[in-house]
mmCIF file of C-alpha atoms and ligand atoms in Angstrom:
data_model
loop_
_atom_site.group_PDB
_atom_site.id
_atom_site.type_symbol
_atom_site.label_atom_id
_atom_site.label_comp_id
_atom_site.label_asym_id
_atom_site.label_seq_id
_atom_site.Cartn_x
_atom_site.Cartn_y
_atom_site.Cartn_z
ATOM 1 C CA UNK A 862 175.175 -4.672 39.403
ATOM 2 C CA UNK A 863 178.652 -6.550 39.476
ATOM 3 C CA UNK A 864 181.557 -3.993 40.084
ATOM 4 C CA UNK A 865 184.790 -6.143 40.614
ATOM 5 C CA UNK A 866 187.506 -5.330 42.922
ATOM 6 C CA UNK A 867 191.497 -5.223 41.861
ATOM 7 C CA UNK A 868 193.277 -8.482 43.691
ATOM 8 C CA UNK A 869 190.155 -10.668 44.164
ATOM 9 C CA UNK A 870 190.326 -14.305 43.122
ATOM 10 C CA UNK A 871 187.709 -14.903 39.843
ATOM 11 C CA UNK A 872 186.359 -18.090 41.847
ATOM 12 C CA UNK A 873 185.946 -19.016 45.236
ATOM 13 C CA UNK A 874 185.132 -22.987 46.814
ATOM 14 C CA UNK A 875 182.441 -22.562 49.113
ATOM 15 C CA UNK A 876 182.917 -25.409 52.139
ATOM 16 C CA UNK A 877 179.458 -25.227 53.532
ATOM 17 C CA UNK A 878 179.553 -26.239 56.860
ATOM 18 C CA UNK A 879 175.731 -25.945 58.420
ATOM 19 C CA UNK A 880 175.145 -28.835 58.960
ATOM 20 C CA UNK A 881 177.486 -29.794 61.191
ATOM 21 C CA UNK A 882 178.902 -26.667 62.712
ATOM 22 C CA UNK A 883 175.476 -25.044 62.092
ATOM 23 C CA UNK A 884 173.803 -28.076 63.552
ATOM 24 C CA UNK A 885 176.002 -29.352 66.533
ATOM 25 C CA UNK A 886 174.539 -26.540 68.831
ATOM 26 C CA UNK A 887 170.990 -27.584 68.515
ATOM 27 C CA UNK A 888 169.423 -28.456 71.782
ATOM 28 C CA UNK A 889 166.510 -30.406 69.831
ATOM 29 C CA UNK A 890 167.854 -33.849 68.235
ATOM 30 C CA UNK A 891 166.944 -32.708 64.345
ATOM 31 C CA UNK A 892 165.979 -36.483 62.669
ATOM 32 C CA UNK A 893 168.556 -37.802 60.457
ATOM 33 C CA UNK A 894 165.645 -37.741 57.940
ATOM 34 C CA UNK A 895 165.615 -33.762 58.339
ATOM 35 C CA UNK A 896 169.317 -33.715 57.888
ATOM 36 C CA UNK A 897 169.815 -35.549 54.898
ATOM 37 C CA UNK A 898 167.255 -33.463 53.327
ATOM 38 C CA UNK A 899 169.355 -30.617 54.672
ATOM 39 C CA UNK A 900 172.040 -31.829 52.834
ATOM 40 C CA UNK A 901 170.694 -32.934 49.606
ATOM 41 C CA UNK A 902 168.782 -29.240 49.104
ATOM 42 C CA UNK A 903 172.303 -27.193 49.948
ATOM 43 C CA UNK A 904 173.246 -29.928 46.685
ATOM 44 C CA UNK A 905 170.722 -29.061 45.279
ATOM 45 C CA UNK A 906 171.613 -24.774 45.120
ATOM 46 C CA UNK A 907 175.055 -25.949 44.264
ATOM 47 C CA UNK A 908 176.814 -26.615 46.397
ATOM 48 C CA UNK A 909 180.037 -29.232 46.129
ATOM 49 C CA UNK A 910 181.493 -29.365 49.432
ATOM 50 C CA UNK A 911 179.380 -29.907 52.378
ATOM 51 C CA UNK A 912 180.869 -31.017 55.707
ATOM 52 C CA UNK A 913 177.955 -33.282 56.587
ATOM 53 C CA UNK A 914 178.648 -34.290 60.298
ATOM 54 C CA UNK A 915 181.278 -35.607 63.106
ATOM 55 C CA UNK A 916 182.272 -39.148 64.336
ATOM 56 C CA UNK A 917 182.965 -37.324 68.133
ATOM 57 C CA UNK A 918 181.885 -38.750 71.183
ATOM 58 C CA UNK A 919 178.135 -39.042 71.109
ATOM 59 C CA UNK A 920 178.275 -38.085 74.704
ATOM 60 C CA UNK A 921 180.172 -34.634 73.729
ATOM 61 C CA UNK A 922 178.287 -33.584 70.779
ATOM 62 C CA UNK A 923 175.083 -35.448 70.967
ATOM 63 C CA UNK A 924 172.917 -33.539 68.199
ATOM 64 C CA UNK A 925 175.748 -35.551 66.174
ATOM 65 C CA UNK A 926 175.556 -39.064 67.400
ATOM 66 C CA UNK A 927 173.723 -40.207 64.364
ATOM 67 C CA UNK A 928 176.489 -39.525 62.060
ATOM 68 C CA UNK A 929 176.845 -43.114 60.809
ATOM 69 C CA UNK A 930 173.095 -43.436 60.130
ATOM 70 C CA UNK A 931 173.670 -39.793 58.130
ATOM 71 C CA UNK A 932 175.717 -41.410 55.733
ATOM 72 C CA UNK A 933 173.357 -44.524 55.371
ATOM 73 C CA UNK A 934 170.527 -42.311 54.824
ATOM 74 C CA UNK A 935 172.402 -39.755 52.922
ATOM 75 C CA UNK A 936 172.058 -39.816 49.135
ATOM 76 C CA UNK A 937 176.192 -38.721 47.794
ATOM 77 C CA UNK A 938 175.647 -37.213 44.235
ATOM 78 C CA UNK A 939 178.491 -37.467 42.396
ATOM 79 C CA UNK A 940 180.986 -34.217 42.084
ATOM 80 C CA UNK A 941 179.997 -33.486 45.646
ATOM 81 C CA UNK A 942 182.497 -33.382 48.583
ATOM 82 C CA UNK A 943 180.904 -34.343 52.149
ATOM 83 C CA UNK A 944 183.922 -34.196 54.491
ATOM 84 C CA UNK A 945 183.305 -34.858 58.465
ATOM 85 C CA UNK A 946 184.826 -33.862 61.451
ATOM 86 C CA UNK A 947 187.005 -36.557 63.175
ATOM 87 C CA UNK A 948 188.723 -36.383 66.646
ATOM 88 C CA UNK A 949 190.942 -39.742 66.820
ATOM 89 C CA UNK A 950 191.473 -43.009 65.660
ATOM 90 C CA UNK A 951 188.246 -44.148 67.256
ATOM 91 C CA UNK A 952 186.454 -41.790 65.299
ATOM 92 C CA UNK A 953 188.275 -42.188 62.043
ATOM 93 C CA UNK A 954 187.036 -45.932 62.387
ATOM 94 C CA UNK A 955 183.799 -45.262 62.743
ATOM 95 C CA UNK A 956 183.707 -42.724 59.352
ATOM 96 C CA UNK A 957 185.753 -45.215 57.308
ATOM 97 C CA UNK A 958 183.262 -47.938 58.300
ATOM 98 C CA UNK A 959 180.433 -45.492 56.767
ATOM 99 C CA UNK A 960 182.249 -44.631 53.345
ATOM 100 C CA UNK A 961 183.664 -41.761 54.350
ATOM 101 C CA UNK A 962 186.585 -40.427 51.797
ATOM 102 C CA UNK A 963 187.475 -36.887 53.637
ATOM 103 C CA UNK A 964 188.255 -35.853 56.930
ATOM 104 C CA UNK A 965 188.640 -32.969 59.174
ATOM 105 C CA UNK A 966 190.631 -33.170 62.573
ATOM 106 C CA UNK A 967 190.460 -30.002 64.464
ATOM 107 C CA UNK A 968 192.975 -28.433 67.069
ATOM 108 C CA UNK A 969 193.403 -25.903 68.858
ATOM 109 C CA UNK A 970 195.656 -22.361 69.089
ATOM 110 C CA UNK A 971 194.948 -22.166 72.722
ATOM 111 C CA UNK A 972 195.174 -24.540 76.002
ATOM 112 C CA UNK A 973 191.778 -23.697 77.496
ATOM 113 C CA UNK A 974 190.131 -24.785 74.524
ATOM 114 C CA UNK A 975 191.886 -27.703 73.814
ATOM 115 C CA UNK A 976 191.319 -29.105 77.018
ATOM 116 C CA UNK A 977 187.865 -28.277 77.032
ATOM 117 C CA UNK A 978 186.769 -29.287 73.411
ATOM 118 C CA UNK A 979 189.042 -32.400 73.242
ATOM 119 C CA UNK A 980 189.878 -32.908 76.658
ATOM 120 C CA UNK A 981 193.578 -32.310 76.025
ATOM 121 C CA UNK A 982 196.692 -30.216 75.891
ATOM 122 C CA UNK A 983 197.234 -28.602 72.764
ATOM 123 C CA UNK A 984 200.422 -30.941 72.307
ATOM 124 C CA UNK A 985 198.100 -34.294 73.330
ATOM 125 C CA UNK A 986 195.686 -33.303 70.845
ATOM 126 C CA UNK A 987 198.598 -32.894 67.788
ATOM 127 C CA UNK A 988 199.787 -36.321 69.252
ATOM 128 C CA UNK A 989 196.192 -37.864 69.098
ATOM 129 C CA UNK A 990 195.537 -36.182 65.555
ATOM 130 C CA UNK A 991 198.835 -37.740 63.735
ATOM 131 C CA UNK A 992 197.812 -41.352 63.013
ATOM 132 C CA UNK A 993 194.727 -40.462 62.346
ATOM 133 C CA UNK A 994 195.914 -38.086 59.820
ATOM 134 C CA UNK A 995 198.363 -40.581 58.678
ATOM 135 C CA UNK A 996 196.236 -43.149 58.582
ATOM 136 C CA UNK A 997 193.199 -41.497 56.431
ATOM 137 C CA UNK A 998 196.283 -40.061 53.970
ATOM 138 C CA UNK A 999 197.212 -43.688 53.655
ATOM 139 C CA UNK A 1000 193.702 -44.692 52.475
ATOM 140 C CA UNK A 1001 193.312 -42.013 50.274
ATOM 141 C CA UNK A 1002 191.352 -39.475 52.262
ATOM 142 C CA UNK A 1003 191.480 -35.713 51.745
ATOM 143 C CA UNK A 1004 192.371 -34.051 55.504
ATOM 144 C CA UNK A 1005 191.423 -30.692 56.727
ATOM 145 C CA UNK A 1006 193.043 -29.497 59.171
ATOM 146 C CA UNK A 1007 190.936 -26.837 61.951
ATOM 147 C CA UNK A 1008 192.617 -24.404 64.272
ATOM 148 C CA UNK A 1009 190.098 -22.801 66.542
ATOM 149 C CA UNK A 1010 190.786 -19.638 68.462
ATOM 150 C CA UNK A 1011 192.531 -17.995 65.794
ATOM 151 C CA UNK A 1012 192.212 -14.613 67.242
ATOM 152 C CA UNK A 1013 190.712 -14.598 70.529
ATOM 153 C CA UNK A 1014 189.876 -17.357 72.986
ATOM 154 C CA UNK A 1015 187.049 -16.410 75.879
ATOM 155 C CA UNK A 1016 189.123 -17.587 78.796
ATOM 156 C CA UNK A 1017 192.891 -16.723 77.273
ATOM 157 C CA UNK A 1018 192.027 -13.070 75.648
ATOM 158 C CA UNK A 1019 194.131 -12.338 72.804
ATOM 159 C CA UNK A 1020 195.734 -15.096 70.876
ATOM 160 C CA UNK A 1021 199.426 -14.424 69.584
ATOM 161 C CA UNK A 1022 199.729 -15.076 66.287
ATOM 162 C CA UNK A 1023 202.968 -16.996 66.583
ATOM 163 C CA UNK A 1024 201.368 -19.681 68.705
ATOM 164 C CA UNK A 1025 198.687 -19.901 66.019
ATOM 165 C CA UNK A 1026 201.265 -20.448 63.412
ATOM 166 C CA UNK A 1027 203.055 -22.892 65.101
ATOM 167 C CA UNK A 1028 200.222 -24.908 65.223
ATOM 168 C CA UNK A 1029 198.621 -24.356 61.852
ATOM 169 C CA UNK A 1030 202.371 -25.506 60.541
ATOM 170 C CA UNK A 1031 202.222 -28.599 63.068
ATOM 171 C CA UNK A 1032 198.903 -30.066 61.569
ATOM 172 C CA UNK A 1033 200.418 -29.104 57.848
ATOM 173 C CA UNK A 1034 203.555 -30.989 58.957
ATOM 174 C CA UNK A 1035 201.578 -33.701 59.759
ATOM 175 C CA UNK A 1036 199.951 -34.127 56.487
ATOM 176 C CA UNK A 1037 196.656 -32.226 56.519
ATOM 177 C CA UNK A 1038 195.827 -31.016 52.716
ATOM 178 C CA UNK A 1039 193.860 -27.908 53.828
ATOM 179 C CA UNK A 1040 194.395 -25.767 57.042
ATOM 180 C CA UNK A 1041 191.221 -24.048 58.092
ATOM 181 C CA UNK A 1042 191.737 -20.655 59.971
ATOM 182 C CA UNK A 1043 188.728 -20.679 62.563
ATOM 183 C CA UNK A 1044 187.728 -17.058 64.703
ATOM 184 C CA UNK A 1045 185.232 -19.609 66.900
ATOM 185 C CA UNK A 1046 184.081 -16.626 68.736
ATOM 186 C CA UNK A 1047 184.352 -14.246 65.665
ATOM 187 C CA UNK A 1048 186.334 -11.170 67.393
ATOM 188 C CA UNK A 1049 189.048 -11.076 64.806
ATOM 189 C CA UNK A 1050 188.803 -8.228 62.252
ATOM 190 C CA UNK A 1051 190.688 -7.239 59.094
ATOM 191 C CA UNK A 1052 194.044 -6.331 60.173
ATOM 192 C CA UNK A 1053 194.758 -9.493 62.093
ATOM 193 C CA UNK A 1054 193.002 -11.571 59.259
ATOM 194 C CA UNK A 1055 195.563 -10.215 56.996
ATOM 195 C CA UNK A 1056 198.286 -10.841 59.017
ATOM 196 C CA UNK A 1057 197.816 -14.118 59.964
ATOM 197 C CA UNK A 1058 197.325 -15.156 56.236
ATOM 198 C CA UNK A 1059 200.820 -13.250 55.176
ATOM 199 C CA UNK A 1060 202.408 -15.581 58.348
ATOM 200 C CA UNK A 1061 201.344 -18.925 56.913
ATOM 201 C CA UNK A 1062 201.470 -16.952 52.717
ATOM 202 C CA UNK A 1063 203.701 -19.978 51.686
ATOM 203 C CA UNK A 1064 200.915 -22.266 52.235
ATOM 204 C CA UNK A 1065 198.119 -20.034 50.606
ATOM 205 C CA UNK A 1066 196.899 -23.116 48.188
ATOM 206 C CA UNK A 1067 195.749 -24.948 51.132
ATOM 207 C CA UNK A 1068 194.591 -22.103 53.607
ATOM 208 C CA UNK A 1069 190.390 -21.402 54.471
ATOM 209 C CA UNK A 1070 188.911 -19.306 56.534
ATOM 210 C CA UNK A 1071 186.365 -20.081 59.177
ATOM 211 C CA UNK A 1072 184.647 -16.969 60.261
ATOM 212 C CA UNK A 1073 181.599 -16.932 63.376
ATOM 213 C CA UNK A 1074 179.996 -13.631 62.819
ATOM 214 C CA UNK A 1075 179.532 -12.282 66.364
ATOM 215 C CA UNK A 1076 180.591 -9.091 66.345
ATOM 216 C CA UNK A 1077 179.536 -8.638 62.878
ATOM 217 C CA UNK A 1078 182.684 -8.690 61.257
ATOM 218 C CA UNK A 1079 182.370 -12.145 59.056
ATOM 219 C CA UNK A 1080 182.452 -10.512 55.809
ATOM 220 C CA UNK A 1081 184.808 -7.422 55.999
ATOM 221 C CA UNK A 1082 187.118 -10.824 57.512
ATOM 222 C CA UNK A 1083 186.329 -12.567 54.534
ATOM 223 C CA UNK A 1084 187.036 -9.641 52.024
ATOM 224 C CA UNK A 1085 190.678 -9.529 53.564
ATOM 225 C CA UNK A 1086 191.059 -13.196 53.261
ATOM 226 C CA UNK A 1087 190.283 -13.064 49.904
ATOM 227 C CA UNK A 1088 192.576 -10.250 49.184
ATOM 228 C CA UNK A 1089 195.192 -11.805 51.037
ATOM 229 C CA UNK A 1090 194.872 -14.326 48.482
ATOM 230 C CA UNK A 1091 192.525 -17.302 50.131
ATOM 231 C CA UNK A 1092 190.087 -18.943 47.754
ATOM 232 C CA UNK A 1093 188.221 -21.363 50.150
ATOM 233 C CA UNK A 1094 185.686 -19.959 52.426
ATOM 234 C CA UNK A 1095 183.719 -21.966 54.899
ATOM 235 C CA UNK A 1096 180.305 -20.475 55.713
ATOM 236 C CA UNK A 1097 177.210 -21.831 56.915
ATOM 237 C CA UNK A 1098 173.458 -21.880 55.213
ATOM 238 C CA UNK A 1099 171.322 -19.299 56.912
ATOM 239 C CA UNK A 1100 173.963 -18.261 59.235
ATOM 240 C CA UNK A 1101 173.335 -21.573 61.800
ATOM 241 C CA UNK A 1102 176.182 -22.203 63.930
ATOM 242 C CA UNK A 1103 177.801 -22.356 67.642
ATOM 243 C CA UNK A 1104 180.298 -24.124 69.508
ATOM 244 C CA UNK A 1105 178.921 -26.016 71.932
ATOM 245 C CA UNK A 1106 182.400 -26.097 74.249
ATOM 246 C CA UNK A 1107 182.698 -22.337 73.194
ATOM 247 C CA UNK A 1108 179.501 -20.351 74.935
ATOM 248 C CA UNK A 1109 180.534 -16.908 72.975
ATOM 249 C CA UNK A 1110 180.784 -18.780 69.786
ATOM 250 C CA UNK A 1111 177.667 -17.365 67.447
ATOM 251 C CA UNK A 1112 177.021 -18.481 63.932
ATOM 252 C CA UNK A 1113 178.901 -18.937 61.022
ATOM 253 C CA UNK A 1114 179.395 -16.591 58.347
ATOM 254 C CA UNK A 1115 175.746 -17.238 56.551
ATOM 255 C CA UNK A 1116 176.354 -18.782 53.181
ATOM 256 C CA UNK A 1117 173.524 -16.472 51.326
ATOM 257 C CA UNK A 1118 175.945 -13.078 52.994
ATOM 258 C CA UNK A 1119 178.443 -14.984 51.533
ATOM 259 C CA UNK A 1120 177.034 -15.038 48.395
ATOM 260 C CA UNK A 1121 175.694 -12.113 47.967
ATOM 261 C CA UNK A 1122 178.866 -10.525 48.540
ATOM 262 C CA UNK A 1123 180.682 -13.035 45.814
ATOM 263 C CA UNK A 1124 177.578 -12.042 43.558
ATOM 264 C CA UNK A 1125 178.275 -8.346 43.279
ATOM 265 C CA UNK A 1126 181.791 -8.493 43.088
ATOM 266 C CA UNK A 1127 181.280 -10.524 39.780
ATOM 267 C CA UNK A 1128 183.248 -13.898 41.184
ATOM 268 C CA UNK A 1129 182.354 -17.864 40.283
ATOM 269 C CA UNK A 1130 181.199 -19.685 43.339
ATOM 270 C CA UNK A 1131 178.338 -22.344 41.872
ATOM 271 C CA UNK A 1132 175.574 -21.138 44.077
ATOM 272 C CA UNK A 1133 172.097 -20.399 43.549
ATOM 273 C CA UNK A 1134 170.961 -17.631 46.003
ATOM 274 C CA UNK A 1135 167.623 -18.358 45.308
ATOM 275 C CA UNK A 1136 167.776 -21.803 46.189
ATOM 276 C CA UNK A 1137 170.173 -21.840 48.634
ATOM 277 C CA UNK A 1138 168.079 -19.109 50.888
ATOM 278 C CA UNK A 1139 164.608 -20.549 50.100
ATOM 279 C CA UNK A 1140 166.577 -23.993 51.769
ATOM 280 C CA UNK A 1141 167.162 -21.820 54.730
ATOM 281 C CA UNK A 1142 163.879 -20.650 55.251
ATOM 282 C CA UNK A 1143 162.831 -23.876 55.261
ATOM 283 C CA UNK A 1144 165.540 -25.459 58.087
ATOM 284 C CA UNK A 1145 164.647 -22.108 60.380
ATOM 285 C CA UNK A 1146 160.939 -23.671 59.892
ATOM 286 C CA UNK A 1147 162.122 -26.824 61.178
ATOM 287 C CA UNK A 1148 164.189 -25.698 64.017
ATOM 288 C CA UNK A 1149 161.244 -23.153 64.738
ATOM 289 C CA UNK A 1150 163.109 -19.707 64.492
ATOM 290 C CA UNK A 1151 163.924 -17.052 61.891
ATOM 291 C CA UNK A 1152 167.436 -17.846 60.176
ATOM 292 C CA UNK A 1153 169.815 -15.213 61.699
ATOM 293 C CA UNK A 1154 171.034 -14.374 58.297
ATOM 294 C CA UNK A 1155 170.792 -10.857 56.793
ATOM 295 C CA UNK A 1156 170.464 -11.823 52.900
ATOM 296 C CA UNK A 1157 167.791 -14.534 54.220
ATOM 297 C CA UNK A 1158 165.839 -12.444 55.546
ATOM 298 C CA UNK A 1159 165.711 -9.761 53.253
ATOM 299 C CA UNK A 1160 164.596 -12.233 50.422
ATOM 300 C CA UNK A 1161 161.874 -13.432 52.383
ATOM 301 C CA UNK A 1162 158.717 -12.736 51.182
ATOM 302 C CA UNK A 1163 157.582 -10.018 53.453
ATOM 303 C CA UNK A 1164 154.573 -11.450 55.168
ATOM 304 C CA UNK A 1165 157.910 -14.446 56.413
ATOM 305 C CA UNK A 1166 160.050 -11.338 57.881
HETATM 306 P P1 HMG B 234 187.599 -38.390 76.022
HETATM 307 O O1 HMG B 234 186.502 -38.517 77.008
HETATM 308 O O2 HMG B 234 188.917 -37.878 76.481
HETATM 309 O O3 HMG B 234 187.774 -39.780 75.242
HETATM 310 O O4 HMG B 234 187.068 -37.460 74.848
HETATM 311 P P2 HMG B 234 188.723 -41.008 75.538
HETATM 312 O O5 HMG B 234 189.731 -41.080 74.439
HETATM 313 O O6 HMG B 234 189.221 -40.961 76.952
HETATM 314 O O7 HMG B 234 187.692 -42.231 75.422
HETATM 315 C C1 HMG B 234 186.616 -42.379 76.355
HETATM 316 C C2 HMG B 234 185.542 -43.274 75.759
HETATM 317 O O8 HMG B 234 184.967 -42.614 74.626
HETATM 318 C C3 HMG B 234 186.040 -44.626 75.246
HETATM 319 O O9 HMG B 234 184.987 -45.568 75.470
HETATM 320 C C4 HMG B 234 186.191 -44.407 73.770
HETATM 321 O O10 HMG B 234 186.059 -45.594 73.002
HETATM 322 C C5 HMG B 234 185.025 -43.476 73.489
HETATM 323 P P3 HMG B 234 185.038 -46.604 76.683
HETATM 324 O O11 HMG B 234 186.319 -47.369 76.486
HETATM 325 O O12 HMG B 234 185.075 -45.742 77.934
HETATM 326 O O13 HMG B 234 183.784 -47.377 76.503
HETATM 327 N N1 HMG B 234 185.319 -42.625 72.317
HETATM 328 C C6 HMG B 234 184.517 -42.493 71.234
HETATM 329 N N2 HMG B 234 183.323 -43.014 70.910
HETATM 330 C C7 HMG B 234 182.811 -42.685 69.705
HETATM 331 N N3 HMG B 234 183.436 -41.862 68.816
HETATM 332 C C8 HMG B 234 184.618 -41.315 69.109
HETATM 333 C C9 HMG B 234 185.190 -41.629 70.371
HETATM 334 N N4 HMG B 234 186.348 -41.263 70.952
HETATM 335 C C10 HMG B 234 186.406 -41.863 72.128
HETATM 336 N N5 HMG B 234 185.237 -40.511 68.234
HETATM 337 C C11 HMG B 234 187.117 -36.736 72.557
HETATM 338 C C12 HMG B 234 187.927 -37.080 73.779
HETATM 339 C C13 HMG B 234 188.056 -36.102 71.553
HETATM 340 C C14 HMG B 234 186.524 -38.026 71.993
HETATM 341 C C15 HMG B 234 185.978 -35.759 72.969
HETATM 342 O O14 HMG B 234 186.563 -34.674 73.606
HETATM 343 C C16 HMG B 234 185.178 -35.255 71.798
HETATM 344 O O15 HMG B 234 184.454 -36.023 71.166
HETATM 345 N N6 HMG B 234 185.264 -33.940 71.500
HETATM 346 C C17 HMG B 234 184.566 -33.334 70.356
HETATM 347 C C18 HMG B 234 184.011 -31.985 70.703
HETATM 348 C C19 HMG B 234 183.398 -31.348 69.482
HETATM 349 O O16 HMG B 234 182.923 -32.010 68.568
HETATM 350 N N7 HMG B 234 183.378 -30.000 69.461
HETATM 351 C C20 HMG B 234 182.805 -29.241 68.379
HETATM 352 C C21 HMG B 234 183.622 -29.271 67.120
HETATM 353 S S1 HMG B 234 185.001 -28.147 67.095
HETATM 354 C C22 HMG B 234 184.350 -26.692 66.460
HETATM 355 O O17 HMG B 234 183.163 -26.547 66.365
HETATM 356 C C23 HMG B 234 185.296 -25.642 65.944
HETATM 357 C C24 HMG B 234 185.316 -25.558 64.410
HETATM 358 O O18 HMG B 234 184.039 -25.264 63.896
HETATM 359 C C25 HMG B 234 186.307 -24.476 63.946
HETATM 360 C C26 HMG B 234 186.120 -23.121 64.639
HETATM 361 O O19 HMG B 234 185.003 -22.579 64.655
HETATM 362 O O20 HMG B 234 187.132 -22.632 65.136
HETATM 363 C C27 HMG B 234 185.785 -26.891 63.799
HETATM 364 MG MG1 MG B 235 183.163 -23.243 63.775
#
């Protein structure tokens, strides 16, 4: 049964990131083959936005080296956003080559991180981001703009939420069209959810949210966001996801909770739940484990569970 809620948004974009967030921690080298199939079923359920990889260092992220043979492979239905992670100008290169027409760069709102997920300051990593920014803006690429460590960073603690502004208005200076809020280790909860939304409120068009659900507190994060006036939500298909320079980072928000959620509060999203879990199911089966999320599981037909 739908029962709304007063100062919800009627529709929300879904930015389905499991394939590449959801992916990039995978020990096992999934076959571009596997992904692109990935991707085309999460089209499939209804999805329009799907972040389908990253032009990093193949060294770094190796799970992702294959990202130009992806976008060979990968069949782009029209209507349907695939936007990929890109460090630097390198990078950027190497996704224009492959067709590529939107970008993410992704900083950070602490040092520790920074240096150990880009091997930079925070400040290097701005100054390594602008002309990349600058120059997909220039060719007519969308650019998401990441800041990790929103709320808490495993080396640093607590993150002030001034330092987190000051970067999230940095990479919004610089040009990015959308500014992602990410909790990579997901210990943020309402309150600070809230209040880091009211900080950057002047820029609500172009704020997500990019919750990891560690300590279980994904979707009470994502109710605030949404009250707080967000309408983008990233969130991963069966709940996938890690950082693999971030050891406490657990997965995403799963799509299907997502969903779900969206579902009985009676708002638009595009998404068949049926679909979209029964697609899960069937990437757990590849990568040879049950999919972490809740919804997924308790669809599954009970002789799966
Ligand atoms: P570096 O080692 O400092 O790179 O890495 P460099 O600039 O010194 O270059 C060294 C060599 O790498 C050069 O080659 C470059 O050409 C090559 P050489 O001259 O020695 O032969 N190189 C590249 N090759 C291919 N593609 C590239 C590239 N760049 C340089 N793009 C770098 C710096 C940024 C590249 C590295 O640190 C990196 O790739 N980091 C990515 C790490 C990553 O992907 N982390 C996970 C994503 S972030 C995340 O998950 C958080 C998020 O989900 C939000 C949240 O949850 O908060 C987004
Ligand atoms: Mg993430």
């Amino acid at each position: 049964m739908k029962t709304t809620l007063e100062g919800l948004p009627e529709r929300v974009t879904i930015y389905e990131v499991g394939a590449r967030d959801g992916l990039q921690n995978e020990k096992t080298i999934v076959p571009v083959e596997v992904k692109a199939e990935f991707i085309g079923r999460l089209a499939d359920a209804g999805l329009t936005t799907i972040e389908a990889t990253s032009f990093v260092h193949p060294t770094w992220v190796p799970q992702l080296a294959d990202a130009a043979r992806l976008l060979e492979v990968l069949e782009r239905r029209p209507g349907v956003r695939y936007p990929v992670l890109v460090p630097n100008e390198k990078g950027l290169d190497r996704a224009l080559d492959a067709g590529v027409d939107e970008i993410a760069v992704f900083a950070s709102a602490t040092e520790t991180f920074a240096r150990r997920n880009l091997n930079r300051t925070v400040e290097e990593s701005l100054a390594m981001f602008a002309p990349v920014v600058e120059r997909a803006r220039g060719a007519g690429a969308g650019v998401r703009g990441y800041v990790s460590m929103c709320f808490g960073d495993p080396w640093e603690g607590d993150v002030p939420l001034d330092q987190v502004v000051q970067v999230a208005q940095r990479l919004l200076d610089m040009g990015c069209t959308e500014l992602s809020l990410g909790d990579t280790i997901g210990v943020g909860t309402p309150g600070q959810v809230t209040a880091l939304i009211d900080a950057l409120e002047d820029h609500l068009p172009r704020l997500a949210v990019h919750f990891h659900d560690t300590y279980g507190q994904a979707l009470a994060n994502t109710l605030a966001a949404l009250r707080a006036g967000v309408t983008t939500v990233d969130a991963s298909a069966g709940g996938l996801g890690g950082c693999p320079y971030a050891d406490s980072a657990t997965g995403n928000l799963a799509t299907e909770d997502l969903v779900w959620m969206l579902n009985g509060l009676g708002i638009e999203h595009g998404v068949d739940l049926t679909s979209l879990a029964e697609t899960s199911r069937w990437m757990a089966g590849r990568l040879g484990r049950p999919s972490p999320s809740r919804v997924v599981q308790a669809l599954s037909p009970k002789e799966q569970q």
